[in-house]
Amino acid sequence: MAEFLELLAGNKVAVFKQPLHSKIVAETLAAGMKNSTEPFVLVSLKKIVEKFQEWQRELPGVMPYYAVKCNDNIVLLKTLGSLGVGFDCATKAEIDMIINEDIATADKIVYAHPIKTPEYLKHAHKLGIPRCTFDSVEELYKMKALAPNMEGILRISCGDKTAERKLKYKFGCDPVNGAPKLLRQAKEIGVSVVGVSVHVGSRCCDPRAYERAIAYMKDIFDDGISMGHPMTVVDLGGGFPGINNEKISLAAIGKCIIAALNKYFPESEKYEFIAEPGRYFATTPFTAAAKIFGRIKVSANRITEKEEDANKDGYMYFINDGVYMTFSCKHFDGIHPLSQPLTSDDGTLPRVPATVWGPTCDSADIVEAVTYHRKLNIGEWLYWEDVGAYSTATAVEFNGFPKAKFYYYADQETMKMIKSGDNKIHI
């Protein structure tokens, strides 16, 4: 049981004496939910702090501006704000949440949408947000007319071909031919350009993509400075992994970035290095749990589509969460979380093919098409780790099924750190 409860952003946080694994906390919660029909999501404040500490180790001198769109959970935002993180906002609602909830001040926000809604741009300007991104002459004139005091950060297109979500086709000007023209146009109409931004693509798999982008940035900086622009901001954008693995890690990216910054921007005191991580901070702190409310025995080949499984048993499980809710990350982000039973066995029971279905009437509501578990019972719980990115932020109550309820937890040391603000980032 928790030692005590703390309030953070108006939400209760269960505070334990020592750090606990999410499965232990989920088991405790599920034990008291025998009659519950709602799924839940656990949020570990310790994991948020650990991601922040890893960032400080691997990318010293680079200020993170968290991309709010990835997961706008208020406790996540409040925790990041207490650590001194800035925020990448793209809409009026995101901006208002950061300011009205006292998460950060306007100077800690970058309005990072290259194509800005006019009303939102005027609102950001009125609130005193100092900078916004742009990638076209049309946006320059919009900024001049609606936000004359805002400084511009020029977004360039320079992507990682191996990234799983490529953004260079939607946003960013050509760094060689387009950037100098936009810098000249900005100077002519009186928009001050203070830096360059890039997004190499979500779930970048090649750290060298950042080095290529930084090399382009240096040339653009030289052009901008020669035209009289006060170029200081090097914005590395997003693409940072939510989970480190053998393909990519923050350490590998950080090593490449730091080397490139030292090469192309050696006088670091002259510049402001920032980035816009989203999934990096949001993924691991969130664990989902859902209850099985239906079970049907079927021929295993109905699940595996293998003829040799025709005489074997398989099971279809129906749970109270699905792809319209927490597992919207499947469609919106191409993430396929893998479930584990919340109640473990000794490992000797046979694993049989299973499909895990969401609760709605939609046949596309498949959480896991093929997985393998021991025979599970109605009333048991499954849980999924690392589901914080582009999941709960895109959840809806389709078909009338409720979204998962949030529960927050931390250990005493983590909670003390967050409440005191002693561990704020220093750049």
XYZ file of C-alpha atoms in Angstrom:
427
model
C 0.000 0.000 0.000
C 1.045 3.588 -0.577
C 2.613 5.454 2.317
C 0.524 8.541 1.532
C -1.124 10.507 -1.281
C 0.133 13.752 -2.817
C -1.717 16.144 -5.103
C -0.090 17.121 -8.393
C -1.994 19.166 -10.973
C -5.184 18.334 -9.064
C -4.603 14.569 -9.295
C -3.792 12.104 -6.533
C -0.369 10.483 -6.656
C 0.201 7.326 -4.616
C 3.604 7.700 -2.977
C 5.473 4.557 -1.947
C 8.522 4.287 0.283
C 10.575 2.572 -2.444
C 10.298 2.402 -6.270
C 7.881 -0.301 -7.451
C 7.529 -2.096 -10.770
C 4.386 -1.155 -12.676
C 3.151 -4.762 -12.572
C 3.088 -4.772 -8.768
C 1.133 -1.512 -8.684
C -1.255 -2.809 -11.377
C -1.850 -6.048 -9.467
C -2.740 -4.076 -6.344
C -5.194 -1.892 -8.245
C -6.764 -4.765 -10.170
C -7.322 -6.736 -6.952
C -9.723 -4.043 -5.815
C -11.576 -3.870 -9.136
C -13.469 -7.139 -9.218
C -16.659 -5.417 -10.353
C -15.010 -2.740 -12.482
C -15.883 -2.422 -16.160
C -13.272 0.239 -16.904
C -9.646 -0.195 -17.977
C -6.888 1.822 -16.361
C -3.510 3.335 -17.203
C -0.699 3.658 -14.669
C 1.686 6.600 -14.883
C 5.088 6.303 -13.207
C 6.515 9.679 -12.228
C 9.862 8.028 -11.520
C 10.154 6.925 -15.146
C 9.501 10.495 -16.306
C 12.338 11.719 -14.100
C 14.612 8.901 -15.290
C 14.059 9.890 -18.916
C 14.925 13.466 -18.033
C 18.110 12.361 -16.293
C 19.100 10.220 -19.279
C 18.589 13.232 -21.554
C 20.898 15.315 -19.385
C 23.584 12.608 -19.566
C 23.426 11.960 -23.306
C 22.592 15.424 -24.649
C 24.216 17.915 -22.269
C 23.631 21.487 -23.318
C 20.514 20.665 -25.389
C 17.278 21.984 -23.867
C 14.282 19.678 -24.466
C 10.993 21.284 -25.478
C 8.463 18.477 -24.988
C 6.069 17.970 -27.944
C 2.694 18.245 -26.220
C 0.801 16.539 -29.053
C 2.413 13.189 -28.225
C 0.666 12.930 -24.863
C -1.005 15.875 -23.148
C -1.580 14.160 -19.804
C -1.601 16.966 -17.238
C 0.534 15.146 -14.645
C 3.155 14.277 -17.266
C 3.255 17.932 -18.337
C 3.385 19.206 -14.749
C 6.230 16.828 -13.908
C 8.230 17.888 -16.947
C 7.550 21.538 -16.163
C 8.844 21.070 -12.617
C 12.093 19.755 -14.108
C 12.524 22.887 -16.206
C 11.642 21.376 -19.571
C 10.245 23.679 -22.273
C 7.243 22.887 -24.479
C 6.602 22.526 -28.204
C 3.008 23.615 -28.778
C 1.116 23.588 -32.071
C -2.358 24.852 -31.115
C -4.157 27.380 -28.947
C -5.409 24.589 -26.675
C -1.901 23.270 -26.060
C -0.559 26.757 -25.397
C -3.399 27.568 -22.992
C -2.912 24.302 -21.110
C 0.764 25.050 -20.484
C 0.149 28.625 -19.365
C -3.225 28.358 -17.595
C -2.182 25.288 -15.589
C 0.982 27.121 -14.500
C 3.185 24.473 -16.103
C 5.537 26.954 -17.761
C 5.691 30.606 -18.786
C 5.344 31.873 -22.345
C 9.101 32.188 -22.816
C 9.420 28.393 -22.344
C 7.119 27.694 -25.319
C 7.967 27.377 -29.004
C 4.962 27.642 -31.318
C 6.267 24.825 -33.481
C 3.766 24.556 -36.317
C 5.115 25.664 -39.700
C 1.597 26.395 -41.037
C -0.197 28.297 -38.309
C -3.927 28.864 -37.849
C -4.331 32.674 -38.009
C -6.383 32.917 -34.796
C -3.885 30.722 -32.950
C -0.978 32.818 -34.175
C -2.603 36.025 -32.933
C -3.333 34.339 -29.603
C 0.274 33.169 -29.198
C 1.550 36.642 -30.039
C -0.802 38.233 -27.507
C 0.449 35.886 -24.784
C 4.049 36.802 -25.498
C 5.299 33.529 -26.957
C 8.587 34.651 -28.478
C 9.157 32.258 -31.387
C 7.380 30.260 -34.044
C 8.513 28.065 -36.913
C 7.888 28.743 -40.625
C 8.878 27.173 -43.944
C 7.294 29.355 -46.650
C 6.975 32.929 -47.834
C 3.236 32.804 -47.168
C 3.889 32.120 -43.491
C 6.349 35.002 -43.340
C 3.677 37.438 -44.471
C 1.195 35.872 -42.043
C 3.656 36.361 -39.192
C 4.373 39.949 -40.219
C 0.674 40.800 -40.332
C -0.581 38.929 -37.247
C 2.438 38.547 -34.949
C 4.909 41.323 -35.849
C 7.008 40.885 -32.704
C 7.489 37.121 -32.980
C 10.821 35.758 -34.102
C 11.014 33.079 -36.757
C 12.741 29.704 -36.721
C 13.185 28.421 -40.272
C 12.113 24.792 -40.702
C 14.160 22.844 -43.257
C 13.526 19.471 -44.863
C 16.242 16.939 -44.099
C 14.977 13.488 -43.242
C 16.222 10.064 -42.251
C 15.274 7.578 -44.975
C 15.030 4.829 -42.362
C 12.599 6.736 -40.104
C 9.259 5.009 -39.631
C 7.302 8.265 -39.907
C 8.706 10.682 -42.480
C 7.823 14.371 -42.098
C 9.991 16.018 -44.740
C 7.242 15.804 -47.360
C 4.723 17.799 -45.325
C 6.941 20.421 -43.708
C 10.274 22.089 -44.323
C 11.876 24.094 -47.120
C 14.776 22.900 -49.230
C 17.910 23.654 -47.167
C 20.064 24.574 -50.185
C 17.790 26.407 -52.593
C 14.819 27.410 -50.447
C 16.395 28.563 -47.181
C 18.490 31.501 -48.534
C 15.487 32.856 -50.433
C 13.319 32.776 -47.323
C 16.010 34.453 -45.256
C 16.221 37.271 -47.807
C 12.440 37.596 -47.940
C 12.223 37.729 -44.152
C 14.833 40.491 -44.072
C 12.998 42.503 -46.712
C 9.669 42.492 -44.859
C 11.163 42.850 -41.380
C 10.722 39.414 -39.792
C 13.664 38.497 -37.561
C 14.882 34.946 -38.078
C 16.747 33.623 -35.041
C 17.434 30.023 -35.963
C 16.798 26.845 -37.919
C 14.766 23.741 -37.070
C 14.460 20.281 -38.559
C 12.613 17.027 -37.965
C 14.483 13.997 -39.294
C 11.403 11.775 -38.883
C 9.671 9.913 -36.078
C 11.511 6.871 -34.737
C 14.716 7.798 -36.504
C 16.992 4.771 -36.997
C 20.088 6.502 -38.377
C 21.794 8.944 -35.979
C 23.786 10.381 -38.887
C 20.597 12.088 -40.071
C 21.104 14.620 -37.282
C 24.682 15.288 -38.382
C 23.530 15.956 -41.960
C 20.877 18.351 -40.678
C 23.363 20.194 -38.450
C 25.733 20.627 -41.401
C 22.926 22.236 -43.406
C 22.083 24.430 -40.426
C 25.621 25.796 -40.267
C 25.470 26.960 -43.900
C 22.069 28.556 -43.301
C 23.368 30.266 -40.159
C 26.231 31.737 -42.160
C 23.801 33.033 -44.797
C 21.446 34.445 -42.192
C 24.162 36.202 -40.224
C 25.538 37.736 -43.426
C 22.071 39.187 -44.086
C 21.787 40.615 -40.568
C 19.598 37.982 -38.906
C 20.449 37.283 -35.223
C 20.922 33.533 -35.715
C 21.321 31.703 -32.392
C 18.765 28.847 -32.165
C 19.723 25.354 -33.348
C 16.490 23.325 -33.089
C 17.084 19.590 -33.563
C 13.371 18.726 -33.606
C 12.158 15.241 -32.719
C 12.763 11.650 -33.763
C 14.241 10.500 -30.451
C 13.364 6.920 -29.433
C 10.875 6.115 -26.703
C 12.669 2.847 -25.980
C 16.363 2.131 -26.451
C 17.110 -1.042 -28.406
C 19.782 -2.656 -30.555
C 18.741 -0.583 -33.583
C 18.769 2.859 -31.980
C 19.274 4.523 -28.621
C 19.451 8.005 -27.191
C 23.131 7.371 -26.418
C 23.883 6.661 -30.093
C 21.966 9.735 -31.245
C 23.463 11.904 -28.528
C 27.002 10.888 -29.443
C 26.404 11.860 -33.068
C 24.676 15.141 -32.206
C 27.279 16.315 -29.700
C 30.098 15.542 -32.143
C 28.322 17.441 -34.932
C 27.561 20.454 -32.723
C 31.191 20.586 -31.623
C 32.270 20.468 -35.273
C 29.847 22.966 -36.804
C 28.965 25.164 -33.810
C 32.131 24.994 -31.658
C 31.557 28.289 -29.830
C 28.589 26.878 -27.951
C 28.141 29.942 -25.744
C 26.961 31.865 -28.832
C 24.098 29.467 -29.532
C 20.964 27.999 -28.010
C 20.640 24.277 -28.662
C 17.123 22.890 -28.292
C 15.133 19.820 -29.386
C 11.478 18.758 -29.464
C 11.219 15.197 -28.093
C 7.750 13.690 -27.712
C 7.702 9.903 -27.574
C 11.095 9.965 -25.847
C 9.483 11.282 -22.654
C 5.984 9.838 -23.041
C 6.464 6.159 -23.921
C 7.848 4.316 -20.900
C 5.999 6.005 -17.979
C 2.608 4.627 -19.130
C 1.353 1.082 -18.509
C -2.123 -0.041 -19.615
C -4.279 -2.705 -17.946
C -7.538 -4.177 -19.262
C -9.906 -6.861 -18.031
C -11.093 -9.847 -20.059
C -14.900 -9.839 -20.194
C -15.387 -12.415 -22.928
C -13.667 -15.635 -24.067
C -14.447 -17.883 -27.022
C -12.683 -21.152 -27.858
C -11.977 -21.512 -31.580
C -9.841 -23.638 -33.851
C -6.309 -22.305 -33.661
C -6.070 -22.003 -37.451
C -8.746 -19.306 -37.305
C -6.106 -17.229 -35.517
C -2.841 -18.428 -37.074
C -4.231 -19.141 -40.576
C -2.117 -22.319 -40.659
C -3.806 -25.544 -41.796
C -1.753 -27.643 -39.375
C -3.443 -25.808 -36.478
C -6.975 -26.874 -37.497
C -7.263 -29.488 -34.761
C -5.705 -27.345 -32.046
C -7.429 -24.985 -29.621
C -7.144 -21.241 -29.734
C -8.944 -18.479 -27.864
C -10.419 -15.114 -28.650
C -10.376 -12.724 -25.699
C -12.474 -9.576 -25.488
C -11.154 -6.804 -23.262
C -12.466 -3.439 -22.051
C -9.900 -1.345 -23.951
C -9.122 -1.199 -27.634
C -7.748 0.576 -30.686
C -10.188 3.472 -30.339
C -8.932 4.070 -26.833
C -5.490 3.417 -25.327
C -4.387 1.284 -28.263
C -5.053 3.974 -30.850
C -1.235 3.968 -31.055
C -1.613 0.973 -33.398
C -3.292 3.049 -36.096
C -1.836 6.479 -35.404
C 1.734 5.471 -34.662
C 2.283 1.957 -35.985
C 3.044 0.650 -32.488
C 1.931 -2.892 -31.596
C 2.160 -3.415 -27.819
C 2.452 -6.963 -26.505
C 0.309 -8.086 -23.573
C 1.261 -10.019 -20.493
C -1.156 -11.616 -18.016
C -1.231 -9.641 -14.816
C -1.372 -12.903 -12.857
C 1.747 -14.921 -13.622
C 2.024 -18.711 -13.641
C 5.015 -20.966 -13.147
C 5.640 -21.168 -16.895
C 4.694 -24.839 -17.257
C 1.210 -24.307 -18.698
C 1.002 -24.580 -22.508
C 0.838 -21.333 -24.540
C -1.884 -21.403 -27.155
C -2.711 -18.986 -29.995
C -4.985 -16.111 -29.090
C -6.499 -12.967 -30.537
C -7.110 -10.020 -28.222
C -10.113 -7.977 -29.348
C -11.206 -4.524 -28.211
C -14.724 -4.037 -26.847
C -16.412 -2.245 -29.765
C -18.501 -3.732 -32.553
C -15.872 -2.798 -35.143
C -14.029 -5.788 -36.622
C -10.939 -3.577 -36.973
C -10.779 -3.243 -33.180
C -7.977 -5.809 -32.826
C -5.449 -5.123 -30.086
C -3.348 -8.223 -30.895
C -4.139 -10.357 -33.944
C -1.933 -13.280 -32.940
C -0.393 -13.756 -29.519
C 0.338 -16.736 -27.263
C -0.840 -17.125 -23.685
C -1.849 -19.856 -21.292
C -5.619 -20.327 -21.226
C -6.939 -17.148 -19.609
C -10.212 -16.726 -17.730
C -12.944 -14.125 -17.815
C -12.163 -11.553 -15.130
C -8.394 -11.811 -15.529
C -6.343 -8.762 -16.465
C -3.766 -8.201 -19.176
C -1.236 -5.405 -19.065
C 0.972 -3.622 -21.588
C 4.091 -1.632 -20.785
C 5.469 1.415 -22.634
C 2.223 2.645 -24.205
C 2.417 6.405 -23.569
C 3.164 7.760 -27.055
C 0.244 8.735 -29.319
C -2.161 6.505 -27.388
C -4.189 8.124 -24.629
C -3.849 11.479 -26.447
C -5.809 10.113 -29.414
C -8.312 8.007 -27.435
C -12.054 8.514 -27.921
C -15.200 6.938 -26.461
C -16.352 5.295 -29.690
C -19.352 3.008 -29.373
C -19.926 4.379 -25.867
C -17.049 2.556 -24.220
C -15.234 4.713 -21.640
C -11.578 5.660 -21.885
C -9.123 4.288 -19.374
C -8.811 5.985 -15.995
C -5.398 7.283 -14.953
C -3.623 6.345 -11.737
C -0.349 7.987 -10.750
C 2.426 6.705 -8.525
C 5.936 7.583 -7.388
C 8.436 6.778 -4.671
C 9.198 9.257 -1.899
C 12.529 10.397 -3.333
C 11.039 11.054 -6.781
C 8.098 12.963 -5.337
C 10.372 15.104 -3.204
C 12.463 15.934 -6.268
C 9.416 16.937 -8.312
C 7.836 19.035 -5.574
C 11.061 20.857 -4.717
C 12.214 21.536 -8.263
C 15.818 21.068 -7.110
C 16.660 18.889 -10.095
C 15.781 21.444 -12.773
C 17.717 21.338 -15.980
C 20.649 23.705 -16.258
C 21.762 24.739 -19.735
